[in-house]
Amino acid sequence: MKFLHKLLLLIFFLSFFPACRSGSNDERIITVGREDCDYTSLREAVEAFSDDWDRIVLMDDLTIESGIDITKEVTISGRGMKKTILAGGETAEEAEDRIFFVKSEGRLILEDLSVTNGRPYGLHRCGGAIASQGFVRLERVRIADNQAVYGVGIWNEGEMEIYDSLIENNTGLRLTTAEVKDATGCTGSGGGIKNEPGGVMTIKDTTIRGNTAMRRGGGVFVSCESQTVIDNCLIEENYASYKGGAIHVRGDLTLVNTRIVNNDSRTGYGGILNKGRLEFEDNIIKSNGKFDFALGDSESGIYGKGIVIRDENNRIGIDNRREN
């Protein structure tokens, strides 16, 4: 009877701590976490990862690491957005760097986890969670509570795919006095995401909310000579100090079946400001500051005041086709 009692207690105790080895028998995985895992450091696991392995699995509820460079193809998985958190620090202020930098030769696939509390330092303070010049795919990933000057949550200069994810509560920082004086900083656009020139990005079935930018594009900033597709997404409650509380467009944007609501900016251009080339259909755009939609003037953007290639079945609250 005593043995049975002890066995039941052991089973109960272990139920709170998943086995470090997970996945199917045919899957080749590296585990990161407690001392009985393959590695206690994600950085070490990434360095060891090769074609001999299928994925890295984070086993702990919370892993605190930052400054991880990706120079090869790596897949990192968790056990869900709420169950697996990869953080730069207990808070973003305590982080030593952004979480991931994907170099041009790197390929990073993230699944079923949250990436939070990243904050880059140094010359280019972009991409609090991820800065990428390579390839990135996010599936069921939460990018939240990161800080940077521009491209606050995600900064992309390569190819990126985002599916069924959540980009929220990323906060833009002001340039320091030294950055302004030395002209080494970049203006703070793209609170949730910034797609830079040359970047190609697809965002599908994703929520982008509660992000802030010190300049333009509280939710998303689409730079000139970049291509972005946003499909079946919710973009809400983002804020930009200047123009385009939800989205600021200077490149090519295809926007489909997306709801854009309750975004704002200090200037009143709370919805979409288009200075690029826009194709959009089946969208709801309303309750976004003074203007839900506006075209820019000829001061900037590769298409001058902005071009609408296709406009079909869009429900727009306050439509101002000329920026004032």
Coordinates of C-alpha atoms in Angstrom, one line a residue:
M1 CA 0.0 0.0 0.0
K2 CA 2.8 2.4 0.8
F3 CA 4.5 1.6 -2.5
L4 CA 1.3 2.3 -4.4
H5 CA 0.9 5.6 -2.5
K6 CA 4.5 6.6 -3.4
L7 CA 4.0 5.6 -7.0
L8 CA 0.9 7.8 -7.3
L9 CA 2.7 10.7 -5.7
L10 CA 5.5 10.3 -8.2
I11 CA 3.1 10.2 -11.2
F12 CA 1.3 13.3 -9.9
F13 CA 4.6 15.1 -9.5
L14 CA 5.9 14.2 -12.9
S15 CA 2.7 15.3 -14.5
F16 CA 3.8 18.9 -13.9
F17 CA 7.1 18.4 -15.6
P18 CA 7.0 17.0 -19.2
A19 CA 9.6 14.5 -20.1
C20 CA 12.6 16.1 -21.7
R21 CA 12.6 13.8 -24.6
S22 CA 9.5 14.4 -26.7
G23 CA 8.2 13.8 -30.3
S24 CA 7.7 10.7 -32.2
N25 CA 10.2 7.8 -32.2
D26 CA 11.1 8.7 -35.8
E27 CA 11.8 12.4 -35.0
R28 CA 15.3 13.5 -34.3
I29 CA 15.2 16.2 -31.8
I30 CA 17.5 18.2 -29.5
T31 CA 16.0 19.2 -26.2
V32 CA 16.8 22.4 -24.3
G33 CA 16.0 22.9 -20.6
R34 CA 16.6 21.2 -17.3
E35 CA 19.7 19.3 -16.6
D36 CA 18.3 16.0 -18.0
C37 CA 17.9 17.7 -21.5
D38 CA 20.5 17.6 -24.2
Y39 CA 21.5 21.3 -23.6
T40 CA 20.7 23.9 -21.0
S41 CA 21.4 26.7 -23.4
L42 CA 19.5 27.4 -26.7
R43 CA 22.6 29.1 -28.2
E44 CA 24.6 25.9 -27.6
A45 CA 21.8 23.8 -29.2
V46 CA 21.7 26.1 -32.2
E47 CA 25.5 25.8 -32.6
A48 CA 25.2 22.0 -32.5
F49 CA 22.2 21.7 -34.8
S50 CA 22.9 20.0 -38.2
D51 CA 21.2 18.0 -40.9
D52 CA 21.3 15.1 -38.5
W53 CA 18.4 16.7 -36.5
D54 CA 14.8 17.7 -37.2
R55 CA 14.2 20.3 -34.6
I56 CA 15.2 21.9 -31.3
V57 CA 12.5 21.7 -28.6
L58 CA 12.3 24.1 -25.7
M59 CA 11.1 22.1 -22.7
D60 CA 11.0 24.8 -19.9
D61 CA 8.1 27.2 -19.5
L62 CA 10.6 30.1 -19.5
T63 CA 14.0 30.3 -21.3
I64 CA 16.0 33.5 -20.9
E65 CA 18.5 34.1 -23.7
S66 CA 19.3 36.7 -26.3
G67 CA 21.8 37.6 -29.0
I68 CA 21.4 34.3 -30.9
D69 CA 22.8 34.4 -34.5
I70 CA 21.2 32.1 -37.1
T71 CA 23.6 31.2 -39.9
K72 CA 22.1 27.9 -41.0
E73 CA 18.7 26.2 -41.2
V74 CA 17.2 25.7 -37.7
T75 CA 13.7 24.7 -36.5
I76 CA 12.8 25.7 -32.9
S77 CA 9.6 24.5 -31.3
G78 CA 7.8 25.0 -28.1
R79 CA 4.6 23.6 -26.5
G80 CA 2.4 26.5 -27.3
M81 CA 2.4 30.4 -27.1
K82 CA 1.3 30.3 -23.4
K83 CA 3.3 27.3 -22.4
T84 CA 6.7 28.1 -23.9
I85 CA 8.3 31.6 -23.5
L86 CA 11.7 32.6 -24.9
A87 CA 12.6 35.9 -23.4
G88 CA 15.5 38.3 -23.5
G89 CA 15.2 39.1 -19.8
E90 CA 12.7 39.2 -17.0
T91 CA 11.7 42.6 -18.7
A92 CA 12.8 44.2 -21.9
E93 CA 14.9 46.7 -20.0
E94 CA 16.9 43.8 -18.5
A95 CA 17.6 42.2 -21.9
E96 CA 21.2 42.3 -23.2
D97 CA 20.2 42.1 -26.9
R98 CA 17.5 41.2 -29.4
I99 CA 16.6 37.5 -29.3
F100 CA 17.5 36.4 -32.9
F101 CA 19.5 37.8 -35.7
V102 CA 19.1 35.8 -38.9
K103 CA 22.0 36.4 -41.3
S104 CA 21.6 36.2 -45.1
E105 CA 22.5 32.5 -45.2
G106 CA 20.3 31.6 -42.2
R107 CA 16.8 30.0 -42.2
L108 CA 14.8 30.1 -39.0
I109 CA 11.5 28.3 -38.4
L110 CA 9.8 29.0 -35.1
E111 CA 6.7 27.1 -34.0
D112 CA 4.4 27.2 -30.9
L113 CA 6.1 29.6 -28.6
S114 CA 6.4 33.2 -27.5
V115 CA 9.4 35.5 -28.1
T116 CA 9.4 38.4 -25.7
N117 CA 11.4 41.1 -23.9
G118 CA 14.1 41.6 -26.5
R119 CA 15.9 44.9 -26.8
P120 CA 18.8 45.5 -29.1
Y121 CA 21.7 47.8 -28.4
G122 CA 24.5 49.3 -30.5
L123 CA 24.4 50.9 -33.9
H124 CA 21.2 49.3 -35.4
R125 CA 18.6 49.1 -32.8
C126 CA 15.9 47.2 -34.8
G127 CA 14.1 44.0 -34.4
G128 CA 13.6 43.5 -30.7
A129 CA 12.5 39.9 -31.2
I130 CA 13.8 39.1 -34.7
A131 CA 16.0 41.0 -37.1
S132 CA 16.4 39.0 -40.4
Q133 CA 18.4 39.2 -43.6
G134 CA 17.6 35.6 -44.4
F135 CA 14.5 33.4 -44.3
V136 CA 12.1 33.2 -41.4
R137 CA 8.8 31.3 -40.9
L138 CA 6.6 31.8 -37.9
E139 CA 3.8 29.4 -37.1
R140 CA 1.6 29.9 -34.0
V141 CA 4.2 32.3 -32.5
R142 CA 3.6 35.3 -30.2
I143 CA 6.0 38.3 -30.6
A144 CA 5.3 40.5 -27.7
D145 CA 6.7 43.1 -25.2
N146 CA 9.9 43.8 -27.2
Q147 CA 11.6 47.2 -27.5
A148 CA 13.6 48.8 -30.3
V149 CA 13.8 52.0 -32.3
Y150 CA 12.4 50.7 -35.5
G151 CA 11.0 47.4 -36.7
V152 CA 10.3 47.0 -33.0
G153 CA 8.9 43.4 -32.9
I154 CA 10.2 42.2 -36.3
W155 CA 12.6 43.7 -38.8
N156 CA 12.9 42.0 -42.1
E157 CA 15.2 42.5 -45.0
G158 CA 14.9 39.0 -46.4
E159 CA 12.0 36.6 -46.9
M160 CA 9.5 36.1 -44.1
E161 CA 6.3 34.1 -43.7
I162 CA 4.0 34.6 -40.6
Y163 CA 1.0 32.3 -40.0
D164 CA -1.6 32.1 -37.2
S165 CA 0.5 34.3 -35.0
L166 CA 0.2 37.3 -32.6
I167 CA 2.3 40.5 -32.8
E168 CA 1.4 42.6 -29.8
N169 CA 2.6 45.2 -27.3
N170 CA 5.9 46.0 -28.9
T171 CA 7.1 49.5 -27.9
G172 CA 9.2 51.9 -30.0
L173 CA 12.1 53.8 -28.4
R174 CA 13.3 57.3 -29.0
L175 CA 16.7 57.9 -30.5
T176 CA 19.3 58.8 -28.0
T177 CA 21.0 62.2 -28.0
A178 CA 24.2 60.6 -29.3
E179 CA 22.4 58.9 -32.2
V180 CA 20.8 62.1 -33.2
K181 CA 24.1 64.1 -32.9
D182 CA 26.1 61.5 -34.8
A183 CA 23.4 60.7 -37.3
T184 CA 23.8 57.0 -36.6
G185 CA 20.2 56.1 -35.7
C186 CA 17.2 55.4 -37.9
T187 CA 13.8 57.0 -37.5
G188 CA 11.4 54.9 -35.5
S189 CA 8.9 53.4 -38.0
G190 CA 7.2 50.0 -37.8
G191 CA 6.0 49.3 -34.3
G192 CA 5.0 45.7 -34.9
I193 CA 6.7 44.9 -38.1
K194 CA 9.0 46.7 -40.6
N195 CA 9.6 45.3 -44.0
E196 CA 12.7 46.9 -45.4
P197 CA 13.7 47.5 -49.1
G198 CA 14.2 44.1 -50.8
G199 CA 12.1 42.3 -48.2
V200 CA 9.4 39.9 -49.2
M201 CA 6.7 39.2 -46.5
T202 CA 3.5 37.2 -46.2
I203 CA 1.3 37.6 -43.1
K204 CA -1.7 35.4 -42.8
D205 CA -4.3 34.6 -40.1
T206 CA -2.5 36.8 -37.7
T207 CA -3.4 39.5 -35.1
I208 CA -1.3 42.7 -34.9
R209 CA -2.3 44.9 -32.0
G210 CA -1.2 47.3 -29.3
N211 CA 2.1 48.2 -30.9
T212 CA 3.6 51.7 -31.0
A213 CA 6.0 53.5 -33.3
M214 CA 7.7 56.8 -32.6
R215 CA 7.3 57.8 -36.3
R216 CA 5.2 55.9 -38.8
G217 CA 3.4 52.6 -39.1
G218 CA 2.3 51.6 -35.6
G219 CA 1.3 48.2 -36.8
V220 CA 3.2 47.6 -40.0
F221 CA 5.6 49.7 -42.1
V222 CA 6.0 48.7 -45.7
S223 CA 9.2 50.3 -47.0
C224 CA 9.8 51.3 -50.6
E225 CA 11.0 48.5 -52.9
S226 CA 9.5 45.8 -50.6
Q227 CA 6.6 43.4 -51.1
T228 CA 4.1 42.6 -48.4
V229 CA 0.9 40.5 -48.4
I230 CA -1.5 40.7 -45.5
D231 CA -4.4 38.1 -45.7
N232 CA -7.2 37.5 -43.2
C233 CA -5.6 39.4 -40.3
L234 CA -6.8 41.7 -37.5
I235 CA -4.9 44.9 -37.1
E236 CA -6.1 46.9 -34.0
E237 CA -5.2 49.4 -31.3
N238 CA -1.8 50.3 -32.8
Y239 CA -0.4 53.8 -32.5
A240 CA 2.1 55.9 -34.5
S241 CA 3.3 59.3 -33.4
Y242 CA 3.3 60.5 -37.0
K243 CA 1.2 58.9 -39.9
G244 CA -0.3 55.5 -40.5
G245 CA -1.4 54.2 -37.1
A246 CA -2.2 50.8 -38.5
I247 CA -0.1 50.6 -41.7
H248 CA 2.2 53.0 -43.5
V249 CA 2.8 52.0 -47.2
R250 CA 5.8 53.1 -49.3
G251 CA 6.3 49.9 -51.3
D252 CA 3.9 47.2 -52.6
L253 CA 1.1 46.0 -50.3
T254 CA -1.7 43.4 -51.1
L255 CA -4.3 43.6 -48.4
V256 CA -7.1 41.0 -48.3
N257 CA -10.0 40.1 -46.0
T258 CA -8.5 42.0 -43.1
R259 CA -10.1 44.0 -40.3
I260 CA -8.3 47.3 -39.4
V261 CA -10.0 49.0 -36.4
N262 CA -9.3 51.3 -33.5
N263 CA -5.8 52.3 -34.5
D264 CA -4.6 55.9 -34.1
S265 CA -1.9 58.5 -34.6
R266 CA -1.0 61.9 -33.2
T267 CA -1.7 63.4 -36.6
G268 CA -5.1 61.7 -37.0
Y269 CA -4.0 59.4 -39.8
G270 CA -4.8 56.3 -37.7
G271 CA -5.7 53.8 -40.5
I272 CA -3.7 53.3 -43.7
L273 CA -1.5 55.9 -45.3
N274 CA -0.6 54.8 -48.8
K275 CA 2.4 56.4 -50.5
G276 CA 3.2 53.2 -52.4
R277 CA 1.2 50.8 -54.5
L278 CA -1.8 49.1 -52.9
E279 CA -4.1 46.3 -54.0
F280 CA -6.9 45.7 -51.5
E281 CA -10.3 43.9 -51.3
D282 CA -12.8 42.6 -48.8
N283 CA -11.4 44.6 -45.9
I284 CA -13.1 46.5 -43.1
I285 CA -11.3 49.7 -42.2
K286 CA -13.0 51.9 -39.6
S287 CA -12.7 53.8 -36.3
N288 CA -9.1 54.7 -36.9
G289 CA -8.5 58.3 -35.7
K290 CA -9.4 61.1 -38.0
F291 CA -8.9 59.2 -41.3
D292 CA -9.3 55.5 -41.9
F293 CA -7.6 55.7 -45.3
A294 CA -5.5 58.3 -47.1
L295 CA -3.2 58.7 -50.1
G296 CA 0.1 60.5 -49.5
D297 CA 1.3 63.6 -51.3
S298 CA 4.3 63.6 -53.7
E299 CA 7.0 64.2 -51.2
S300 CA 8.1 60.6 -50.9
G301 CA 7.4 57.0 -51.8
I302 CA 8.4 55.4 -55.1
Y303 CA 4.9 56.1 -56.5
G304 CA 4.7 59.7 -55.2
K305 CA 1.3 60.3 -53.8
G306 CA 0.4 56.6 -53.8
I307 CA -1.4 54.4 -56.3
V308 CA -4.4 52.1 -55.7
I309 CA -4.2 49.2 -58.2
R310 CA -7.3 47.4 -57.1
D311 CA -10.1 48.5 -54.7
E312 CA -12.9 46.0 -54.4
N313 CA -15.6 45.5 -51.8
N314 CA -13.8 47.4 -49.1
R315 CA -15.8 49.0 -46.2
I316 CA -14.0 52.2 -45.3
G317 CA -15.2 54.5 -42.6
I318 CA -13.6 57.9 -43.4
D319 CA -11.9 57.8 -46.7
N320 CA -9.6 60.7 -47.5
R321 CA -7.8 60.0 -50.8
R322 CA -5.4 62.9 -50.4
E323 CA -3.1 63.5 -47.4
N324 CA -3.4 67.0 -46.0

